[in-house]
Amino acid sequence: MAPATPELPPIDPEEAGLRVTGPADHAAGLTAVRVSMAKALRQMGPVKAARNLLSVNQTDGFDCMSCAWPDPQGHRHTAEFCENGAKAVSWEGVRDTAGPEFFAAHSLSDLAGRTGHWLEKQGRLTHPMVRRAGRDHYEPISWDDAFALIGSHLRGLASPDEAVFYTSGRASNEAAFLYQLLARAYGTNNLPDCSNMCHESTSVGLARTIGVGKGSISLEDLHRADLIVVSGQNPGTNHPRMLTALEIAKRNGARILAINPLPEAGLLRFDNPQKPRGLAGHGTGLADKLLRIRSNGDLALWQAIGQLLLSAGAIDRDFVDTYTIGFEAWSAHLRELDREAVLRATGLPWAEIEEAAAMLASSERIVHCWAMGITQHHNAVATIQEFVNVALLQGMIGKPGAGLCPVRGHSNVQGDRTMGIWEKPPAIFLDRLRDEFGFEPPRRHGHDATDAVRALRDGRASVFVGLGGNFVAAMPDTEVTAAALRGAGLTVQISTKLNRSHVDAGRTALILPTLGRTERDRTGGVEQRITVEDSMSEVHASRGRSAPAGPLLRSEIDIVCGIAAATLGAAFDIPWSAFARDYDLIRERIGRVVPGAAGYAEKIRSRGGFTMPHGPRDSRTFPTPEGKAVFTVSPLEVLTVPPGRLVLQTLRSHDQFNTTIYGLDDRYRGIKSGRRVVFISAEDLAELGFADGDHVDLISEWADGVSRRAERFRLVEYPTPKGCVAAYYPETNPLIPLDSQAAESGTPTSKWVVVRLVRC
Ligand SMILES: Nc1nc2c(c(=O)[nH]1)N[C@H]1C(S)=C(S)[C@@H](COP(=O)(O)OP(=O)(O)OC[C@H]3O[C@@H](n4cnc5c(=O)[nH]c(N)nc54)[C@H](O)[C@@H]3O)O[C@H]1N2
Ligand SMILES: Nc1nc2c(c(=O)[nH]1)N[C@H]1C(S)=C(S)[C@@H](COP(=O)(O)OP(=O)(O)OC[C@H]3O[C@@H](n4cnc5c(=O)[nH]c(N)nc54)[C@H](O)[C@@H]3O)O[C@H]1N2
Ligand SMILES: [Mo]
């Protein structure tokens, strides 16, 4: 199982069994229920499976960690989860563990030859472990010694900016709040997070145009919309509970316009597994129209739609006059729109664009939803601002049944940002932090995720702490990112399972095992709850029910407090050990520091929680510098690729959660027992002289002249637009140049990688 190139993650031997059956035309249904139950029973055993699956997303249970989709208010199904939620819960609840014996048996050199799938499959991490400089094994270490080691490294740095504090989006609000407090009390804003790779373009685009970097709707709005636009998103796999909301909306008369290069099963038809009709019948047809757009054609599409709406007079004049600025400049710009450029960029016939525009023109309550197919592009911020322009034109913000709905990924990624996990914190947040804790927080911006890699690579940073996640596998340019972490003086991973980021370890490296969302947290001798915020700004409590995977596990909060006390001692009188004993004390501080969270500790005691305020949604108040919503003008640049090259988008299979690979199948796209596939159109196969079933290496091309390679992929003929191919993340991350980033947001362009195919 030796890796093909020593630096690259190895190829799974199970790939040899790869089979291809072709795409499905609907999502969920009986298969989904059968698959999730079988997995749960196998991995957790019957008692734990029942306990865990019955408390997912219940008001007194835990928040499902598989996505950030909101829970319905009032009536909830007994089973308020989906197939992929059940997979996530089972994956955390496994009976297997990877403790000291495992690490004694497997050196780091051995682990370097294993796949990410194999690493996570070893089970839950149970003991704090250390890899001491020069050694090839992790060995056990006590919690106190681990904290002392971190403290001495951090205190020994020449500047606090030589440390990086990364967060993945599963951390609770309480853990996130204390983590940013630790970083800032220590002296740095180096708080990159998974948002930087995810919805950062959304945060930037929405902050500029409506003044708040978050979505503006509730679940109820989605149910009441008469048109729902789903751009660059695959909800059947990544937000399956959203299909239920789409089904309700359809029943209430809504139409759905989907915009995607691929005919994703979950966009076409939905068999709701929670209803008898869904279990046996043919389900609900979802998209009324699917625009099979070329990669990155969305900016052009929305400019064209804007122009068509303008000429059709589909304008909410009152809204535009009262609440916005910049309309004249925007409409003048669209009058000049080059139709030829639109056709080239989108690959769509003009008549289809007109049809889509007519759907918008004839709707009164429109919700715009989007995800990674929009945010992970060079011009992502401009694209988002362009459909915001259209939403403003039609007055679709701050009215029932209408609004903007960025669909977040990690279950608490939005909450983490609210709690101050941000390398560019707003001044008001820092002022309130100063007033509450009595120290002056650093004001200069910190590193985002890609800058963190550069700083580690160039020796400007030497300590990396990860609160969850798998930085090495999730980031672009795998070899560069891995080498950057290996060059660090100290890496600390607070994790539930083993992954690539523990293997590409710093000279000294720590693994700190933590409780997951499903597990009972009795820190301080009492049963604790944590809180989270979903994609629609609903905040609520979450409490795990299962016995922890091992007696030594600590909560993320406890671990952050341990690191903080060992690093900062009694500085600023921050009561770290009291915080760890009573999470209500943290919530009281959150209520005083976080804008919009006044009375936090009391509010989350109410069943179902509360909604964070949102000016545009609540009262059409737009907290931009101008005090109004802003129309923005973006030049239309059509990205092209040289002859013989293709545009690769990197996406998720139905059997993974980000870098966690549950299995090697992608049921909806007809792939079994393999992940190293490239979906490619019949035209491209013919033009490039390949056939379905051929094997190729992928080589990406970028301005720096470095040739990045990912090896041995099987070509799969698939209905994807000509010139646009798709393959799974994270196998393709070695192809994405670190510097290939979205303008303004810095998000890696995971959906736009220029590649060529070489027969192998
Ligand atoms: N089961 C499961 N659930 C998850 C995750 C998971 O891995 N597994 N991940 C979570 C996370 S962190 C996130 S961010 C979300 C991700 O949720 P998604 O954004 O749905 O994830 P992707 O698989 O990246 O899918 C991107 C979609 O955009 C389309 N697309 C690509 N390029 C373009 C383009 O140029 N234009 C348009 N219009 N469409 C395009 C692709 O064809 C694909 O359908 O899901 C969350 N939920
Ligand atoms: N090419 C390409 N790259 C991408 C993307 C893409 O579409 N294409 N998508 C990007 C996106 S949207 C995102 S959000 C990032 C994801 O980046 P990350 O959030 O860094 O990665 P994950 O794979 O979600 O992290 C998985 C690890 O989290 C740990 N973990 C799981 N649960 C818990 C918990 O409760 N607590 C703690 N402390 N640890 C836990 C486990 O050890 C597990 O191995 O990847 C990005 N990378
Ligand atoms: Mo994400």
mmCIF file of N, CA and C in Angstrom, residues 56-58 62-73 76-77 80-82 85 169 199 215-225 228-230 233-249 256 270 274 367-371 403-415 517 532-540 657:
data_model
loop_
_atom_site.group_PDB
_atom_site.id
_atom_site.type_symbol
_atom_site.label_atom_id
_atom_site.label_comp_id
_atom_site.label_asym_id
_atom_site.label_seq_id
_atom_site.Cartn_x
_atom_site.Cartn_y
_atom_site.Cartn_z
ATOM 1 N N VAL A 56 -31.668 12.679 17.893
ATOM 2 C CA VAL A 56 -31.150 13.634 16.903
ATOM 3 C C VAL A 56 -32.156 14.750 16.685
ATOM 4 N N ASN A 57 -31.726 15.972 16.848
ATOM 5 C CA ASN A 57 -32.544 17.158 16.552
ATOM 6 C C ASN A 57 -33.870 17.219 17.303
ATOM 7 N N GLN A 58 -33.981 16.504 18.438
ATOM 8 C CA GLN A 58 -35.160 16.686 19.285
ATOM 9 C C GLN A 58 -34.840 17.834 20.242
ATOM 10 N N PHE A 62 -29.623 16.107 20.905
ATOM 11 C CA PHE A 62 -28.449 16.812 20.390
ATOM 12 C C PHE A 62 -28.691 17.262 18.958
ATOM 13 N N ASP A 63 -27.926 18.273 18.577
ATOM 14 C CA ASP A 63 -28.046 18.857 17.249
ATOM 15 C C ASP A 63 -27.253 17.982 16.281
ATOM 16 N N CYS A 64 -27.895 17.555 15.209
ATOM 17 C CA CYS A 64 -27.200 16.686 14.257
ATOM 18 C C CYS A 64 -26.001 17.433 13.677
ATOM 19 N N MET A 65 -24.872 16.731 13.581
ATOM 20 C CA MET A 65 -23.646 17.398 13.140
ATOM 21 C C MET A 65 -23.401 17.247 11.661
ATOM 22 N N SER A 66 -24.403 16.779 10.907
ATOM 23 C CA SER A 66 -24.135 16.528 9.487
ATOM 24 C C SER A 66 -24.391 17.726 8.588
ATOM 25 N N CYS A 67 -25.179 18.691 9.045
ATOM 26 C CA CYS A 67 -25.273 19.929 8.265
ATOM 27 C C CYS A 67 -25.912 21.005 9.134
ATOM 28 N N ALA A 68 -26.044 22.210 8.588
ATOM 29 C CA ALA A 68 -26.519 23.339 9.384
ATOM 30 C C ALA A 68 -27.977 23.675 9.073
ATOM 31 N N TRP A 69 -28.697 22.700 8.472
ATOM 32 C CA TRP A 69 -30.095 22.952 8.139
ATOM 33 C C TRP A 69 -30.910 23.076 9.429
ATOM 34 N N PRO A 70 -31.866 24.025 9.502
ATOM 35 C CA PRO A 70 -32.619 24.227 10.752
ATOM 36 C C PRO A 70 -33.617 23.109 11.039
ATOM 37 N N ASP A 71 -34.022 23.028 12.302
ATOM 38 C CA ASP A 71 -35.048 22.064 12.711
ATOM 39 C C ASP A 71 -36.403 22.743 12.644
ATOM 40 N N PRO A 72 -37.437 21.986 12.273
ATOM 41 C CA PRO A 72 -38.758 22.599 12.240
ATOM 42 C C PRO A 72 -39.205 22.993 13.650
ATOM 43 N N GLN A 73 -39.905 24.098 13.775
ATOM 44 C CA GLN A 73 -40.466 24.488 15.068
ATOM 45 C C GLN A 73 -41.726 23.663 15.315
ATOM 46 N N ARG A 76 -42.094 17.916 15.545
ATOM 47 C CA ARG A 76 -40.935 17.281 14.920
ATOM 48 C C ARG A 76 -41.210 15.803 14.751
ATOM 49 N N HIS A 77 -40.721 15.241 13.662
ATOM 50 C CA HIS A 77 -40.835 13.800 13.479
ATOM 51 C C HIS A 77 -40.024 13.095 14.555
ATOM 52 N N GLU A 80 -36.040 12.896 13.211
ATOM 53 C CA GLU A 80 -35.758 14.159 12.526
ATOM 54 C C GLU A 80 -34.308 14.128 12.027
ATOM 55 N N PHE A 81 -34.031 13.146 11.179
ATOM 56 C CA PHE A 81 -32.680 13.033 10.639
ATOM 57 C C PHE A 81 -32.786 12.445 9.250
ATOM 58 N N CYS A 82 -31.690 12.397 8.564
ATOM 59 C CA CYS A 82 -31.689 11.860 7.215
ATOM 60 C C CYS A 82 -30.662 10.744 7.144
ATOM 61 N N GLY A 85 -27.300 12.104 8.031
ATOM 62 C CA GLY A 85 -27.207 12.419 9.450
ATOM 63 C C GLY A 85 -26.984 11.140 10.245
ATOM 64 N N GLY A 169 -16.096 23.692 11.768
ATOM 65 C CA GLY A 169 -17.413 24.227 12.132
ATOM 66 C C GLY A 169 -18.277 23.370 13.040
ATOM 67 N N HIS A 199 -18.153 29.303 3.005
ATOM 68 C CA HIS A 199 -19.073 30.393 2.686
ATOM 69 C C HIS A 199 -18.454 31.775 2.904
ATOM 70 N N GLY A 215 -27.771 34.733 6.046
ATOM 71 C CA GLY A 215 -29.014 34.599 5.307
ATOM 72 C C GLY A 215 -30.165 35.323 5.980
ATOM 73 N N SER A 216 -31.222 35.630 5.186
ATOM 74 C CA SER A 216 -32.296 36.480 5.703
ATOM 75 C C SER A 216 -33.642 35.774 5.789
ATOM 76 N N ILE A 217 -33.672 34.443 5.853
ATOM 77 C CA ILE A 217 -34.994 33.806 5.908
ATOM 78 C C ILE A 217 -35.117 32.846 7.089
ATOM 79 N N SER A 218 -36.356 32.459 7.365
ATOM 80 C CA SER A 218 -36.640 31.381 8.314
ATOM 81 C C SER A 218 -37.152 30.195 7.500
ATOM 82 N N LEU A 219 -37.266 29.063 8.173
ATOM 83 C CA LEU A 219 -37.772 27.877 7.495
ATOM 84 C C LEU A 219 -39.193 28.120 6.968
ATOM 85 N N GLU A 220 -39.963 28.861 7.761
ATOM 86 C CA GLU A 220 -41.330 29.207 7.393
ATOM 87 C C GLU A 220 -41.365 29.985 6.058
ATOM 88 N N ASP A 221 -40.395 30.869 5.880
ATOM 89 C CA ASP A 221 -40.329 31.618 4.614
ATOM 90 C C ASP A 221 -40.158 30.676 3.433
ATOM 91 N N LEU A 222 -39.329 29.670 3.628
ATOM 92 C CA LEU A 222 -39.102 28.730 2.534
ATOM 93 C C LEU A 222 -40.397 27.982 2.213
ATOM 94 N N HIS A 223 -41.115 27.603 3.257
ATOM 95 C CA HIS A 223 -42.385 26.890 3.040
ATOM 96 C C HIS A 223 -43.385 27.759 2.277
ATOM 97 N N ARG A 224 -43.277 29.085 2.466
ATOM 98 C CA ARG A 224 -44.285 29.983 1.890
ATOM 99 C C ARG A 224 -43.875 30.628 0.573
ATOM 100 N N ALA A 225 -42.647 30.349 0.119
ATOM 101 C CA ALA A 225 -42.169 30.987 -1.110
ATOM 102 C C ALA A 225 -42.987 30.519 -2.311
ATOM 103 N N ILE A 228 -38.412 29.079 -5.557
ATOM 104 C CA ILE A 228 -37.161 28.821 -4.836
ATOM 105 C C ILE A 228 -36.076 28.549 -5.871
ATOM 106 N N VAL A 229 -35.024 29.352 -5.814
ATOM 107 C CA VAL A 229 -33.899 29.156 -6.729
ATOM 108 C C VAL A 229 -32.812 28.412 -5.955
ATOM 109 N N VAL A 230 -32.360 27.300 -6.499
ATOM 110 C CA VAL A 230 -31.305 26.518 -5.829
ATOM 111 C C VAL A 230 -30.074 26.526 -6.737
ATOM 112 N N GLN A 233 -25.807 23.839 -5.585
ATOM 113 C CA GLN A 233 -26.000 23.095 -4.344
ATOM 114 C C GLN A 233 -26.557 21.722 -4.665
ATOM 115 N N ASN A 234 -26.160 20.722 -3.881
ATOM 116 C CA ASN A 234 -26.640 19.365 -4.075
ATOM 117 C C ASN A 234 -27.335 18.886 -2.802
ATOM 118 N N PRO A 235 -28.558 19.380 -2.559
ATOM 119 C CA PRO A 235 -29.193 19.116 -1.268
ATOM 120 C C PRO A 235 -29.498 17.641 -1.016
ATOM 121 N N GLY A 236 -29.735 16.858 -2.048
ATOM 122 C CA GLY A 236 -30.076 15.445 -1.834
ATOM 123 C C GLY A 236 -29.005 14.720 -1.049
ATOM 124 N N THR A 237 -27.768 15.145 -1.222
ATOM 125 C CA THR A 237 -26.657 14.534 -0.505
ATOM 126 C C THR A 237 -26.239 15.355 0.705
ATOM 127 N N ASN A 238 -26.149 16.662 0.539
ATOM 128 C CA ASN A 238 -25.497 17.469 1.569
ATOM 129 C C ASN A 238 -26.454 18.139 2.559
ATOM 130 N N HIS A 239 -27.710 18.303 2.182
ATOM 131 C CA HIS A 239 -28.699 18.866 3.109
ATOM 132 C C HIS A 239 -30.020 18.151 2.886
ATOM 133 N N PRO A 240 -30.046 16.829 3.111
ATOM 134 C CA PRO A 240 -31.234 16.064 2.731
ATOM 135 C C PRO A 240 -32.517 16.566 3.404
ATOM 136 N N ARG A 241 -32.412 17.139 4.616
ATOM 137 C CA ARG A 241 -33.652 17.604 5.250
ATOM 138 C C ARG A 241 -34.214 18.836 4.555
ATOM 139 N N MET A 242 -33.400 19.490 3.745
ATOM 140 C CA MET A 242 -33.914 20.597 2.945
ATOM 141 C C MET A 242 -34.936 20.092 1.929
ATOM 142 N N LEU A 243 -34.799 18.837 1.508
ATOM 143 C CA LEU A 243 -35.759 18.306 0.526
ATOM 144 C C LEU A 243 -37.167 18.280 1.112
ATOM 145 N N THR A 244 -37.251 18.028 2.423
ATOM 146 C CA THR A 244 -38.563 18.049 3.068
ATOM 147 C C THR A 244 -39.176 19.452 2.959
ATOM 148 N N ALA A 245 -38.343 20.468 3.201
ATOM 149 C CA ALA A 245 -38.838 21.849 3.105
ATOM 150 C C ALA A 245 -39.249 22.170 1.669
ATOM 151 N N LEU A 246 -38.462 21.698 0.707
ATOM 152 C CA LEU A 246 -38.817 21.951 -0.692
ATOM 153 C C LEU A 246 -40.125 21.246 -1.046
ATOM 154 N N GLU A 247 -40.297 20.064 -0.479
ATOM 155 C CA GLU A 247 -41.529 19.319 -0.743
ATOM 156 C C GLU A 247 -42.754 20.068 -0.181
ATOM 157 N N ILE A 248 -42.597 20.597 1.035
ATOM 158 C CA ILE A 248 -43.707 21.366 1.636
ATOM 159 C C ILE A 248 -44.004 22.588 0.779
ATOM 160 N N ALA A 249 -42.947 23.277 0.368
ATOM 161 C CA ALA A 249 -43.140 24.479 -0.460
ATOM 162 C C ALA A 249 -43.861 24.120 -1.751
ATOM 163 N N ILE A 256 -39.686 25.463 -8.420
ATOM 164 C CA ILE A 256 -38.257 25.416 -8.098
ATOM 165 C C ILE A 256 -37.447 25.560 -9.376
ATOM 166 N N PHE A 270 -38.009 13.691 -5.185
ATOM 167 C CA PHE A 270 -37.756 13.346 -3.790
ATOM 168 C C PHE A 270 -38.813 12.386 -3.287
ATOM 169 N N GLN A 274 -39.889 9.798 5.382
ATOM 170 C CA GLN A 274 -40.621 9.918 6.636
ATOM 171 C C GLN A 274 -42.126 9.873 6.418
ATOM 172 N N VAL A 367 -37.153 32.908 -2.865
ATOM 173 C CA VAL A 367 -36.001 32.630 -1.996
ATOM 174 C C VAL A 367 -34.844 32.175 -2.883
ATOM 175 N N HIS A 368 -33.683 32.777 -2.678
ATOM 176 C CA HIS A 368 -32.470 32.364 -3.392
ATOM 177 C C HIS A 368 -31.610 31.530 -2.450
ATOM 178 N N CYS A 369 -31.380 30.254 -2.798
ATOM 179 C CA CYS A 369 -30.504 29.387 -2.003
ATOM 180 C C CYS A 369 -29.221 29.126 -2.781
ATOM 181 N N TRP A 370 -28.111 29.014 -2.077
ATOM 182 C CA TRP A 370 -26.865 28.663 -2.769
ATOM 183 C C TRP A 370 -25.863 28.022 -1.823
ATOM 184 N N ALA A 371 -24.889 27.336 -2.423
ATOM 185 C CA ALA A 371 -23.821 26.728 -1.623
ATOM 186 C C ALA A 371 -22.519 26.720 -2.420
ATOM 187 N N GLY A 403 -36.381 35.864 0.386
ATOM 188 C CA GLY A 403 -35.109 36.242 0.986
ATOM 189 C C GLY A 403 -33.925 35.478 0.451
ATOM 190 N N LEU A 404 -32.809 35.684 1.153
ATOM 191 C CA LEU A 404 -31.532 35.091 0.751
ATOM 192 C C LEU A 404 -31.214 33.947 1.688
ATOM 193 N N CYS A 405 -30.825 32.814 1.114
ATOM 194 C CA CYS A 405 -30.629 31.621 1.929
ATOM 195 C C CYS A 405 -29.325 30.889 1.557
ATOM 196 N N PRO A 406 -28.193 31.448 2.018
ATOM 197 C CA PRO A 406 -26.957 30.685 1.846
ATOM 198 C C PRO A 406 -27.074 29.441 2.715
ATOM 199 N N VAL A 407 -26.879 28.275 2.136
ATOM 200 C CA VAL A 407 -27.050 27.058 2.928
ATOM 201 C C VAL A 407 -25.688 26.633 3.448
ATOM 202 N N ARG A 408 -25.516 26.786 4.757
ATOM 203 C CA ARG A 408 -24.213 26.553 5.381
ATOM 204 C C ARG A 408 -23.886 25.077 5.420
ATOM 205 N N GLY A 409 -22.640 24.792 5.685
ATOM 206 C CA GLY A 409 -22.185 23.414 5.661
ATOM 207 C C GLY A 409 -22.103 22.799 7.031
ATOM 208 N N HIS A 410 -20.996 23.034 7.730
ATOM 209 C CA HIS A 410 -20.817 22.461 9.058
ATOM 210 C C HIS A 410 -21.936 22.934 9.977
ATOM 211 N N SER A 411 -22.317 22.038 10.889
ATOM 212 C CA SER A 411 -23.511 22.280 11.697
ATOM 213 C C SER A 411 -23.426 23.536 12.551
ATOM 214 N N ASN A 412 -22.221 23.967 12.972
ATOM 215 C CA ASN A 412 -22.185 25.201 13.755
ATOM 216 C C ASN A 412 -21.220 26.236 13.186
ATOM 217 N N VAL A 413 -21.019 26.183 11.898
ATOM 218 C CA VAL A 413 -20.057 27.119 11.316
ATOM 219 C C VAL A 413 -20.548 28.559 11.448
ATOM 220 N N GLN A 414 -21.856 28.747 11.362
ATOM 221 C CA GLN A 414 -22.387 30.102 11.492
ATOM 222 C C GLN A 414 -22.244 30.603 12.930
ATOM 223 N N GLY A 415 -22.532 29.709 13.889
ATOM 224 C CA GLY A 415 -22.398 30.082 15.302
ATOM 225 C C GLY A 415 -20.960 30.425 15.661
ATOM 226 N N ARG A 517 -20.657 15.394 19.716
ATOM 227 C CA ARG A 517 -21.992 15.953 19.950
ATOM 228 C C ARG A 517 -22.965 14.955 20.586
ATOM 229 N N VAL A 532 -25.742 25.892 19.802
ATOM 230 C CA VAL A 532 -25.322 26.032 18.403
ATOM 231 C C VAL A 532 -26.280 26.969 17.673
ATOM 232 N N GLU A 533 -25.831 27.471 16.511
ATOM 233 C CA GLU A 533 -26.681 28.336 15.681
ATOM 234 C C GLU A 533 -26.747 27.724 14.281
ATOM 235 N N ASP A 534 -27.952 27.595 13.728
ATOM 236 C CA ASP A 534 -28.058 26.969 12.415
ATOM 237 C C ASP A 534 -27.986 28.015 11.299
ATOM 238 N N SER A 535 -28.220 27.538 10.076
ATOM 239 C CA SER A 535 -28.096 28.351 8.881
ATOM 240 C C SER A 535 -29.109 29.495 8.849
ATOM 241 N N MET A 536 -30.162 29.408 9.669
ATOM 242 C CA MET A 536 -31.180 30.463 9.676
ATOM 243 C C MET A 536 -31.161 31.234 10.994
ATOM 244 N N SER A 537 -29.998 31.287 11.604
ATOM 245 C CA SER A 537 -29.755 32.097 12.806
ATOM 246 C C SER A 537 -30.556 31.663 14.029
ATOM 247 N N GLU A 538 -31.060 30.433 14.032
ATOM 248 C CA GLU A 538 -31.747 29.914 15.220
ATOM 249 C C GLU A 538 -30.692 29.349 16.166
ATOM 250 N N VAL A 539 -30.758 29.768 17.424
ATOM 251 C CA VAL A 539 -29.801 29.285 18.422
ATOM 252 C C VAL A 539 -30.529 28.345 19.365
ATOM 253 N N HIS A 540 -29.955 27.208 19.642
ATOM 254 C CA HIS A 540 -30.608 26.311 20.598
ATOM 255 C C HIS A 540 -29.610 25.406 21.282
ATOM 256 N N PHE A 657 -18.475 12.830 4.635
ATOM 257 C CA PHE A 657 -18.707 14.151 5.200
ATOM 258 C C PHE A 657 -17.379 14.881 5.112
#
